[in-house]
CSV table of C-alpha atoms in Angstrom, one decimal:
chain,number,residue,atom,x,y,z
A,1,MET,CA,22.7,-28.4,89.6
A,2,LEU,CA,21.1,-25.9,87.6
A,3,VAL,CA,19.8,-28.7,84.5
A,4,LEU,CA,18.6,-31.4,87.5
A,5,GLY,CA,16.9,-28.5,88.9
A,6,LEU,CA,15.4,-27.7,85.5
A,7,LEU,CA,14.3,-31.0,84.3
A,8,THR,CA,12.7,-32.1,87.8
A,9,SER,CA,10.7,-28.6,87.5
A,10,ALA,CA,10.0,-30.3,84.2
A,11,LEU,CA,8.8,-33.6,85.2
A,12,ALA,CA,6.7,-32.0,88.1
A,13,ILE,CA,4.8,-30.0,85.8
A,14,TYR,CA,4.1,-33.1,83.9
A,15,GLN,CA,2.9,-35.3,87.0
A,16,TRP,CA,0.9,-32.6,87.6
A,17,MET,CA,-0.7,-32.1,84.3
A,18,GLU,CA,-1.3,-36.1,84.2
A,19,LEU,CA,-2.8,-35.5,87.9
A,20,LEU,CA,-5.2,-33.1,86.1
A,21,THR,CA,-6.3,-35.2,83.3
A,22,LEU,CA,-6.6,-38.4,85.9
A,23,ARG,CA,-9.3,-35.9,88.3
A,24,ALA,CA,-10.9,-35.0,84.9
A,25,GLY,CA,-11.3,-39.0,84.5
A,26,GLY,CA,-8.8,-39.3,81.6
A,27,ALA,CA,-6.3,-41.8,81.1
A,28,THR,CA,-2.6,-41.2,82.3
A,29,SER,CA,0.7,-42.5,80.4
A,30,CYS,CA,1.9,-44.0,83.7
A,31,GLY,CA,-1.4,-46.0,84.5
A,32,ILE,CA,0.2,-49.2,82.8
A,33,ASN,CA,-1.3,-52.3,85.3
A,34,GLU,CA,-2.5,-53.1,88.5
A,35,HIS,CA,1.1,-52.6,90.2
A,36,VAL,CA,3.1,-50.3,87.9
A,37,ASN,CA,0.6,-47.2,88.0
A,38,CYS,CA,1.1,-43.8,89.2
A,39,GLU,CA,-2.5,-43.3,89.8
A,40,THR,CA,-2.9,-45.7,92.7
A,41,VAL,CA,-0.3,-43.5,94.5
A,42,TRP,CA,-1.8,-40.6,93.7
A,43,ASN,CA,-5.2,-41.4,94.9
A,44,SER,CA,-3.6,-42.4,98.4
A,45,ASP,CA,-4.7,-41.5,101.8
A,46,PHE,CA,-0.9,-39.9,102.1
A,47,ALA,CA,-1.4,-38.0,98.9
A,48,SER,CA,-4.7,-36.9,99.8
A,49,ALA,CA,-3.7,-35.7,103.3
A,50,VAL,CA,-0.5,-33.6,101.8
A,51,HIS,CA,-3.0,-32.1,99.4
A,52,ASP,CA,-5.6,-31.3,101.9
A,53,THR,CA,-2.9,-30.0,104.5
A,54,LEU,CA,-0.9,-27.7,102.2
A,55,GLY,CA,-3.2,-27.0,99.5
A,56,ILE,CA,-1.0,-28.4,96.8
A,57,PRO,CA,-0.4,-32.3,95.4
A,58,ILE,CA,2.7,-33.7,96.1
A,59,ALA,CA,3.6,-33.1,92.2
A,60,GLY,CA,3.5,-29.2,93.2
A,61,LEU,CA,5.9,-29.5,96.0
A,62,GLY,CA,8.3,-31.4,93.8
A,63,LEU,CA,7.9,-28.2,91.3
A,64,VAL,CA,8.7,-26.0,94.6
A,65,TRP,CA,11.7,-28.1,95.2
A,66,GLY,CA,12.8,-28.0,91.7
A,67,LEU,CA,12.3,-24.0,91.5
A,68,THR,CA,14.2,-23.7,94.9
A,69,ALA,CA,17.2,-25.5,93.5
A,70,VAL,CA,16.9,-23.7,90.0
A,71,GLY,CA,17.2,-20.5,92.3
A,72,LEU,CA,19.8,-21.5,94.4
A,73,ALA,CA,21.7,-22.8,91.4
A,74,ALA,CA,21.5,-19.8,89.4
A,75,LEU,CA,22.2,-17.6,92.3
A,76,TYR,CA,25.8,-19.6,92.8
A,77,LEU,CA,26.7,-19.4,89.3
A,78,ALA,CA,25.7,-15.2,89.2
A,79,TRP,CA,28.0,-14.8,92.6
A,80,ALA,CA,30.9,-17.1,91.3
A,81,LYS,CA,31.0,-14.9,88.1
A,82,ALA,CA,30.6,-11.7,90.4
A,83,GLY,CA,33.5,-12.9,92.2
A,84,ARG,CA,31.2,-12.9,95.9
A,85,SER,CA,31.3,-16.2,98.2
A,86,VAL,CA,29.0,-18.7,96.7
A,87,ARG,CA,28.9,-19.8,100.4
A,88,PRO,CA,25.1,-19.4,101.2
A,89,ALA,CA,24.2,-20.9,97.8
A,90,ALA,CA,26.5,-23.9,97.9
A,91,SER,CA,25.0,-24.4,101.5
A,92,GLY,CA,21.5,-24.0,100.3
A,93,LEU,CA,21.4,-26.5,97.7
A,94,ARG,CA,23.2,-29.0,100.2
A,95,LEU,CA,20.6,-28.4,102.7
A,96,LEU,CA,17.8,-28.9,99.9
A,97,ALA,CA,19.5,-32.2,98.6
A,98,LEU,CA,19.0,-33.0,102.2
A,99,ALA,CA,15.3,-32.4,102.4
A,100,GLY,CA,15.2,-34.1,98.9
A,101,ILE,CA,16.6,-37.1,99.9
A,102,ILE,CA,14.3,-37.8,103.1
A,103,SER,CA,11.6,-36.6,100.4
A,104,VAL,CA,12.5,-39.3,98.4
A,105,VAL,CA,12.7,-42.2,101.3
A,106,VAL,CA,8.9,-40.8,102.5
A,107,PHE,CA,7.3,-41.2,98.9
A,108,ALA,CA,9.2,-43.9,98.2
A,109,SER,CA,8.0,-45.7,101.5
A,110,VAL,CA,4.1,-44.6,101.1
A,111,SER,CA,4.8,-46.4,97.0
A,112,ALA,CA,5.9,-49.7,99.0
A,113,ARG,CA,2.9,-49.5,101.1
A,114,VAL,CA,0.4,-49.6,98.8
A,115,GLY,CA,1.9,-52.0,96.5
A,116,VAL,CA,2.8,-50.4,93.3
A,117,VAL,CA,5.6,-48.7,91.3
A,118,CYS,CA,4.9,-45.2,90.1
A,119,PRO,CA,7.3,-44.3,87.0
A,120,THR,CA,7.2,-40.9,86.7
A,121,CYS,CA,8.2,-41.0,90.7
A,122,LEU,CA,11.2,-42.8,90.2
A,123,GLY,CA,12.0,-40.6,87.4
A,124,THR,CA,12.1,-37.9,90.5
A,125,TYR,CA,13.5,-40.0,92.7
A,126,VAL,CA,17.2,-40.7,90.4
A,127,LEU,CA,17.2,-37.0,89.6
A,128,VAL,CA,17.1,-35.7,93.3
A,129,LEU,CA,19.7,-38.4,94.2
A,130,ALA,CA,21.9,-37.2,91.2
A,131,PHE,CA,21.2,-33.6,92.3
A,132,ALA,CA,22.6,-34.4,95.8
A,133,GLY,CA,25.7,-36.6,94.7
A,134,VAL,CA,26.7,-33.3,92.9
A,135,ALA,CA,25.6,-31.2,96.1
A,136,TRP,CA,28.0,-33.3,98.6
A,137,ARG,CA,30.9,-34.0,96.5
A,138,GLY,CA,31.2,-31.2,93.7
A,139,LEU,CA,30.5,-28.1,95.9
A,140,PRO,CA,33.2,-26.8,97.3
A,141,GLY,CA,33.8,-25.8,101.3
A,142,PRO,CA,32.4,-27.5,104.4
A,143,PHE,CA,29.1,-29.3,104.3
A,144,LEU,CA,27.3,-27.5,106.9
A,145,PRO,CA,27.0,-23.8,107.2
A,146,GLN,CA,29.8,-22.5,109.5
A,147,ALA,CA,29.4,-20.0,112.3
A,148,GLY,CA,27.7,-16.8,110.9
A,149,GLU,CA,26.6,-18.4,107.5
A,150,TRP,CA,23.4,-19.6,108.8
A,151,GLY,CA,21.6,-16.4,108.7
A,152,ASP,CA,22.2,-15.9,104.8
A,153,THR,CA,21.9,-19.6,103.9
A,154,LEU,CA,18.4,-20.1,105.4
A,155,LYS,CA,17.4,-16.3,104.1
A,156,TRP,CA,18.2,-17.6,100.8
A,157,THR,CA,17.1,-21.4,100.8
A,158,VAL,CA,13.8,-20.5,102.8
A,159,GLY,CA,13.0,-17.3,100.9
A,160,LEU,CA,13.1,-19.1,97.7
A,161,SER,CA,11.1,-21.8,99.1
A,162,ALA,CA,8.7,-20.0,100.1
A,163,VAL,CA,8.2,-17.7,97.0
A,164,ALA,CA,7.8,-21.0,95.1
A,165,PHE,CA,5.5,-22.4,97.4
A,166,VAL,CA,3.6,-19.7,97.7
A,167,ALA,CA,3.3,-19.1,93.7
A,168,MET,CA,2.0,-22.9,94.1
A,169,LEU,CA,-1.0,-22.5,96.4
A,170,MET,CA,-3.5,-21.1,93.7
A,171,PRO,CA,-3.0,-23.6,91.1
A,172,GLY,CA,-3.0,-26.2,93.8
A,173,ARG,CA,-6.0,-25.2,95.3
A,174,ALA,CA,-7.6,-25.0,91.8
A,175,THR,CA,-6.4,-29.0,91.3
A,176,PRO,CA,-9.4,-31.1,92.3
A,177,HIS,CA,-8.8,-33.4,95.2
A,178,ALA,CA,-8.7,-37.2,95.1
A,179,PRO,CA,-12.5,-38.8,96.1
A,180,LYS,CA,-11.9,-39.9,99.6
A,181,ALA,CA,-13.5,-43.4,101.0
A,182,GLY,CA,-16.4,-42.2,102.8
A,183,ALA,CA,-16.8,-39.2,101.4
A,184,PHE,CA,-20.5,-39.8,100.9
A,185,LEU,CA,-21.2,-42.4,103.2
A,186,PRO,CA,-19.2,-42.7,106.3
A,187,PRO,CA,-19.2,-45.0,108.3
A,188,VAL,CA,-20.0,-47.5,106.0
A,189,ALA,CA,-17.5,-46.4,103.1
A,190,ALA,CA,-14.8,-48.1,105.6
A,191,SER,CA,-16.2,-51.7,105.2
A,192,GLN,CA,-15.1,-54.1,102.9
A,193,SER,CA,-16.5,-53.6,99.6
A,194,GLN,CA,-17.9,-57.1,98.1
A,195,THR,CA,-16.0,-56.9,95.5
A,196,GLN,CA,-12.9,-57.2,97.5
A,197,ASP,CA,-10.9,-60.3,98.6
A,198,THR,CA,-13.1,-62.0,101.2
A,199,SER,CA,-9.9,-63.6,102.5
A,200,SER,CA,-8.5,-60.3,104.0
A,201,ALA,CA,-8.1,-60.4,107.8
A,202,THR,CA,-8.9,-56.9,108.1
A,203,PRO,CA,-12.5,-57.0,110.1
A,204,PRO,CA,-15.6,-55.0,108.4
A,205,ALA,CA,-16.7,-51.7,109.6
A,206,PRO,CA,-20.1,-51.8,111.5
A,207,PRO,CA,-22.9,-51.5,109.6
A,208,PRO,CA,-24.1,-47.9,109.5
A,209,PRO,CA,-27.1,-46.7,111.7
A,210,ALA,CA,-30.4,-48.6,111.0
A,211,THR,CA,-32.9,-45.4,111.6
A,212,LEU,CA,-32.7,-42.1,110.3
A,213,ASP,CA,-32.2,-39.9,113.6
A,214,ALA,CA,-28.8,-42.3,114.4
A,215,PHE,CA,-27.4,-42.0,110.8
A,216,ILE,CA,-27.9,-38.0,111.0
A,217,ALA,CA,-26.3,-38.1,114.3
A,218,SER,CA,-23.6,-40.0,113.0
A,219,LEU,CA,-22.4,-37.4,110.5
A,220,ALA,CA,-20.0,-34.9,111.0
A,221,PRO,CA,-20.8,-31.0,110.7
A,222,ASP,CA,-20.1,-30.6,107.3
A,223,GLN,CA,-21.3,-33.9,106.1
A,224,ARG,CA,-25.2,-32.9,107.6
A,225,GLN,CA,-24.6,-29.5,106.3
A,226,PHE,CA,-24.5,-31.3,102.7
A,227,LEU,CA,-27.3,-33.7,103.2
A,228,SER,CA,-29.3,-30.7,104.4
A,229,ASP,CA,-28.1,-28.7,101.3
A,230,SER,CA,-28.8,-31.8,99.2
A,231,LEU,CA,-32.2,-32.1,100.6
A,232,ALA,CA,-32.9,-28.6,99.8
A,233,VAL,CA,-32.2,-29.3,95.9
A,234,TYR,CA,-34.5,-32.5,96.0
A,235,ARG,CA,-37.4,-30.6,97.3
A,236,ALA,CA,-37.1,-28.1,95.0
A,237,ALA,CA,-36.6,-30.2,91.7
A,238,GLN,CA,-39.5,-30.7,89.8
A,239,PRO,CA,-40.0,-34.5,89.1
A,240,LYS,CA,-39.8,-35.8,85.6
A,241,LEU,CA,-41.6,-38.9,84.1
A,242,ALA,CA,-38.8,-41.7,83.2
A,243,ALA,CA,-38.3,-41.5,79.2
A,244,TYR,CA,-38.0,-44.8,79.0
A,245,PRO,CA,-38.3,-48.1,80.9
A,246,PRO,CA,-35.1,-49.5,82.5
A,247,ARG,CA,-33.4,-52.3,81.0
A,248,THR,CA,-31.8,-53.8,84.4
A,249,LEU,CA,-33.1,-52.8,87.8
A,250,PHE,CA,-31.5,-53.5,91.4
A,251,GLY,CA,-34.6,-53.7,93.9
A,252,PRO,CA,-38.2,-53.6,93.3
A,253,ALA,CA,-39.8,-51.0,90.6
A,254,ASP,CA,-41.8,-49.5,93.3
A,255,ALA,CA,-39.2,-48.9,95.8
A,256,PRO,CA,-39.9,-45.8,97.2
A,257,VAL,CA,-36.7,-44.7,96.6
A,258,LYS,CA,-35.9,-45.0,92.6
A,259,VAL,CA,-32.1,-44.3,91.9
A,260,LEU,CA,-31.2,-43.6,88.3
A,261,GLU,CA,-27.6,-42.7,87.3
A,262,TRP,CA,-25.0,-42.2,84.7
A,263,THR,CA,-21.5,-42.9,84.8
A,264,ASP,CA,-18.3,-42.8,83.1
A,265,SER,CA,-15.7,-46.3,83.8
A,266,LYS,CA,-12.6,-43.7,84.2
A,267,CYS,CA,-14.7,-40.8,86.4
A,268,PRO,CA,-13.3,-40.7,89.8
A,269,HIS,CA,-16.3,-39.4,91.5
A,270,CYS,CA,-18.2,-42.5,89.5
A,271,LYS,CA,-16.3,-44.9,91.1
A,272,ALA,CA,-16.7,-43.4,94.5
A,273,LEU,CA,-20.8,-43.4,93.9
A,274,VAL,CA,-20.8,-46.9,92.6
A,275,GLU,CA,-18.8,-48.1,95.6
A,276,GLU,CA,-20.8,-46.1,98.0
A,277,LEU,CA,-24.3,-47.5,95.9
A,278,ALA,CA,-22.9,-51.1,96.8
A,279,LEU,CA,-23.0,-50.1,100.2
A,280,ILE,CA,-26.0,-49.1,100.6
A,281,LYS,CA,-27.6,-51.7,98.6
A,282,GLN,CA,-26.1,-54.2,101.5
A,283,HIS,CA,-28.0,-52.1,104.1
A,284,ALA,CA,-30.7,-50.7,103.0
A,285,PRO,CA,-34.1,-52.3,104.5
A,286,LYS,CA,-35.6,-54.5,101.9
A,287,GLY,CA,-37.9,-53.3,99.2
A,288,MET,CA,-36.8,-49.6,99.8
A,289,LEU,CA,-34.3,-48.8,97.0
A,290,SER,CA,-34.3,-49.5,93.4
A,291,VAL,CA,-31.0,-48.4,91.3
A,292,GLU,CA,-30.9,-48.4,87.8
A,293,ALA,CA,-27.4,-47.7,85.7
A,294,ARG,CA,-26.8,-46.4,82.5
A,295,GLN,CA,-24.0,-45.2,80.7
A,296,PHE,CA,-22.4,-41.7,79.6
A,297,PRO,CA,-19.0,-42.4,78.7
A,298,LEU,CA,-16.6,-39.3,78.0
A,299,ASP,CA,-15.6,-40.4,74.9
A,300,GLY,CA,-16.6,-39.0,71.2
A,301,GLN,CA,-16.0,-42.4,69.6
A,302,CYS,CA,-19.4,-43.7,71.1
A,303,ASN,CA,-20.6,-40.8,72.5
A,304,PRO,CA,-22.4,-38.1,70.1
A,305,ALA,CA,-22.6,-35.2,72.4
A,306,ILE,CA,-18.6,-35.6,73.0
A,307,PRO,CA,-16.5,-34.0,70.3
A,308,ASN,CA,-14.9,-36.8,68.7
A,309,ARG,CA,-11.2,-36.8,69.0
A,310,GLY,CA,-10.7,-40.1,67.0
A,311,PRO,CA,-8.9,-43.1,68.0
A,312,ASP,CA,-7.1,-42.9,71.1
A,313,ALA,CA,-6.2,-44.0,74.5
A,314,LEU,CA,-9.8,-43.1,75.8
A,315,SER,CA,-11.7,-45.9,74.0
A,316,VAL,CA,-11.6,-47.9,76.9
A,317,ARG,CA,-14.5,-45.6,77.9
A,318,CYS,CA,-16.4,-47.1,75.1
A,319,ALA,CA,-15.2,-50.4,75.4
A,320,ALA,CA,-16.3,-50.7,79.2
A,321,ALA,CA,-19.7,-48.9,78.3
A,322,ARG,CA,-20.7,-51.2,75.7
A,323,ALA,CA,-19.7,-54.3,77.7
A,324,THR,CA,-21.6,-53.3,80.8
A,325,VAL,CA,-24.8,-53.0,78.4
A,326,CYS,CA,-23.9,-56.0,77.0
A,327,LEU,CA,-24.0,-57.6,80.8
A,328,GLU,CA,-27.7,-56.2,81.4
A,329,GLY,CA,-29.8,-58.7,82.5
A,330,ALA,CA,-26.7,-61.1,83.5
A,331,LYS,CA,-27.2,-62.6,87.1
A,332,ASP,CA,-23.9,-61.1,88.0
A,333,PHE,CA,-24.5,-57.6,86.2
A,334,TRP,CA,-24.0,-55.4,89.6
A,335,THR,CA,-21.0,-57.6,90.5
A,336,LEU,CA,-18.9,-57.2,87.6
A,337,ARG,CA,-19.9,-53.4,86.9
A,338,GLU,CA,-18.7,-53.1,90.3
A,339,LYS,CA,-15.5,-54.9,89.6
A,340,LEU,CA,-14.7,-52.8,86.3
A,341,PHE,CA,-14.8,-49.8,88.7
A,342,ALA,CA,-12.7,-51.2,91.4
A,343,ALA,CA,-10.1,-51.8,88.3
A,344,GLN,CA,-10.4,-48.2,87.2
A,345,ALA,CA,-6.7,-47.0,88.3
A,346,PHE,CA,-5.3,-49.9,85.6
A,347,LEU,CA,-8.5,-50.3,83.5
A,348,ASP,CA,-7.7,-50.9,79.5
A,349,THR,CA,-9.6,-52.5,76.7
A,350,ASP,CA,-7.9,-56.0,77.8
A,351,LYS,CA,-8.8,-55.6,81.3
A,352,VAL,CA,-12.3,-54.6,80.4
A,353,MET,CA,-12.8,-58.0,78.5
A,354,GLU,CA,-11.1,-60.0,81.0
A,355,ILE,CA,-13.5,-58.9,84.0
A,356,ALA,CA,-16.8,-58.3,81.8
A,357,SER,CA,-16.2,-61.9,80.8
A,358,SER,CA,-15.2,-63.4,83.9
A,359,GLY,CA,-18.7,-64.1,85.2
A,360,SER,CA,-21.9,-65.8,83.5
A,361,VAL,CA,-21.2,-64.1,79.9
A,362,ALA,CA,-18.6,-66.0,77.8
A,363,ARG,CA,-16.0,-63.7,75.9
A,364,PRO,CA,-17.1,-65.0,72.3
A,365,GLN,CA,-20.8,-63.8,73.6
A,366,LEU,CA,-19.3,-60.4,75.0
A,367,GLU,CA,-17.2,-60.0,71.8
A,368,ALA,CA,-20.4,-60.1,69.5
A,369,CYS,CA,-22.8,-58.6,71.5
A,370,MET,CA,-20.1,-54.8,72.0
A,371,THR,CA,-20.3,-54.8,68.1
A,372,ALA,CA,-24.0,-55.3,67.7
A,373,PRO,CA,-26.4,-52.4,66.6
A,374,GLU,CA,-28.5,-52.9,69.1
A,375,THR,CA,-25.8,-52.6,71.6
A,376,ILE,CA,-24.9,-49.3,70.1
A,377,GLY,CA,-28.5,-48.1,69.7
A,378,LYS,CA,-28.7,-48.8,73.6
A,379,LEU,CA,-25.7,-46.4,74.2
A,380,ARG,CA,-27.1,-44.0,72.4
A,381,GLN,CA,-30.5,-43.9,74.0
A,382,ASP,CA,-28.5,-43.6,77.2
A,383,VAL,CA,-26.7,-40.4,75.9
A,384,GLU,CA,-30.0,-39.0,74.7
A,385,TYR,CA,-31.5,-39.7,77.7
A,386,ALA,CA,-28.7,-38.0,79.6
A,387,MET,CA,-29.2,-35.0,77.6
A,388,ARG,CA,-32.9,-34.0,78.5
A,389,TYR,CA,-31.0,-33.3,82.0
A,390,ASN,CA,-28.8,-30.8,79.8
A,391,ILE,CA,-25.7,-33.4,81.5
A,392,GLN,CA,-22.6,-31.1,82.4
A,393,GLY,CA,-20.5,-34.2,83.8
A,394,THR,CA,-20.7,-37.4,85.3
A,395,PRO,CA,-22.0,-39.1,87.7
A,396,LEU,CA,-25.4,-37.7,87.1
A,397,VAL,CA,-27.9,-39.1,89.3
A,398,LEU,CA,-31.7,-39.0,89.3
A,399,VAL,CA,-33.3,-39.9,92.5
A,400,ASN,CA,-37.5,-40.3,92.2
A,401,GLY,CA,-36.9,-38.3,88.5
A,402,ARG,CA,-35.5,-35.3,90.4
A,403,GLU,CA,-31.7,-34.6,89.8
A,404,VAL,CA,-29.8,-34.0,92.7
A,405,PRO,CA,-26.3,-34.0,93.8
A,406,PRO,CA,-24.3,-37.5,93.7
A,407,SER,CA,-24.6,-37.8,97.2
A,408,ALA,CA,-25.1,-41.2,99.2
A,409,PRO,CA,-25.9,-40.0,102.5
A,410,LEU,CA,-28.7,-38.4,100.8
A,411,ILE,CA,-30.0,-41.2,99.4
A,412,TYR,CA,-29.4,-43.5,102.2
A,413,ALA,CA,-31.3,-40.7,104.6
A,414,LEU,CA,-34.1,-40.8,102.0
A,415,VAL,CA,-34.2,-45.1,102.5
A,416,LEU,CA,-34.0,-44.6,105.8
A,417,ALA,CA,-37.1,-42.0,105.4
A,418,SER,CA,-39.0,-44.4,103.3
A,419,GLY,CA,-38.5,-41.4,100.5
A,420,ASN,CA,-40.2,-38.8,102.8
A,421,PRO,CA,-38.1,-35.7,102.2
A,422,ASP,CA,-39.9,-33.9,105.1
A,423,ALA,CA,-39.3,-36.5,107.9
A,424,PRO,CA,-39.4,-35.1,111.2
A,425,ALA,CA,-35.6,-36.5,111.7
A,426,PHE,CA,-34.4,-34.1,109.3
A,427,SER,CA,-35.7,-31.0,111.2
A,428,THR,CA,-32.1,-31.4,113.2
A,429,LEU,CA,-30.3,-30.4,110.0
A,430,PRO,CA,-28.8,-26.9,109.9
A,431,PRO,CA,-30.7,-24.7,107.2
A,432,PRO,CA,-29.4,-25.3,103.6
A,433,ARG,CA,-27.1,-22.8,101.9
A,434,SER,CA,-27.6,-21.1,98.9
A,435,ARG,CA,-26.8,-23.7,96.1
A,436,GLY,CA,-24.0,-22.5,94.0
A,437,SER,CA,-23.0,-25.2,91.8
A,438,ASP,CA,-23.3,-28.9,91.9
A,439,GLU,CA,-20.9,-30.5,94.0
A,440,GLY,CA,-19.4,-34.0,92.9
A,441,HIS,CA,-19.7,-33.8,89.4
A,442,GLU,CA,-16.7,-33.9,87.2
A,443,GLY,CA,-17.8,-31.4,85.0
A,444,HIS,CA,-15.8,-32.9,82.0
A,445,ALA,CA,-18.8,-33.9,79.5
A,446,HIS,CA,-18.3,-31.4,77.0
A,447,PRO,CA,-14.6,-31.1,77.1
């Protein structure tokens, strides 16, 4: 049981490290395909709710369980060697095993509900079930604590669990949370994305408010505060002239709100922004918005601003960036780009090629374009352009030449205000807070 506790703890640490890699926009070893993918489970609403409520991710809960198992097993061995009664430790191990079984059932049902298999989660389930088998069959004495034993049993079991939980709070709170649907633009984000299966029976959410006053009134207090802060950043920023003309553009060039964004294909916050922008484009008044997309892959193989680590699994970033550049000018550019981000959890080079060649650009043409010097030059132009703004992470967003937080409420509000940051409706927002750091950036452009 001591060994099983150690193995469970080690696997939980590995899962936590993989989660940090995912939150940093990296590729995980268990993001295999659409149906075998830990990332989908870790980004689920349930996993986010656990992290938000308890302050630690599910991997942290696994580590708490594993460390408690190690502590109780060590106490059992120490007490047995000293000739003491091992009943508090034995009963605690059985209660811990029961808690583990309940957790396995809950977490397995979540995986089943989202329709994917999490390989590392399966490893945890096997270890917990083996632990429970030993606890229930291999330990001496009655299954439950007897009269007079509950106090010592709970003292050690709850005490060790509490110590382990408190120890996990600091790294847990430092672990980035999953980008939530609707975190940028409620209630639009709850509606069906245009890249999703339109045959779904789920009815789309109602469109967002069409007036600025109504939109501001629809926001939660924290979102109103964030909009106020973002507007303050926008007003204070000095607009810069465009360094290069756009290669492809959604909307008219003279739109009052011009958005220029740099993204990375594996950056979770970029995915959230792209999805929210797709919804804004659907509902923005005609002629009020233009969007220009540029690339900043976080991979030194194709980005001279990133230290080159040589060929590795992150080459998918370069493939996606080059493919996106090659799709510029295609009639289905925006749709295919959104599909690439929608597949982020299981995106690899094969999936990039499959999606990018599923539209108006044939695969042979795409493959030839991706290795062409012109494409490499365009990608380097995007990187050089972003470096003029001392890019610290993705996404990087400019609105009318001003660097701003990647905030869809800000963009949609400015669209409704015809680009006027001092529209009277904004006077209902709370005063802006002092700007501490750019929220929403991945912060890993220079790992």
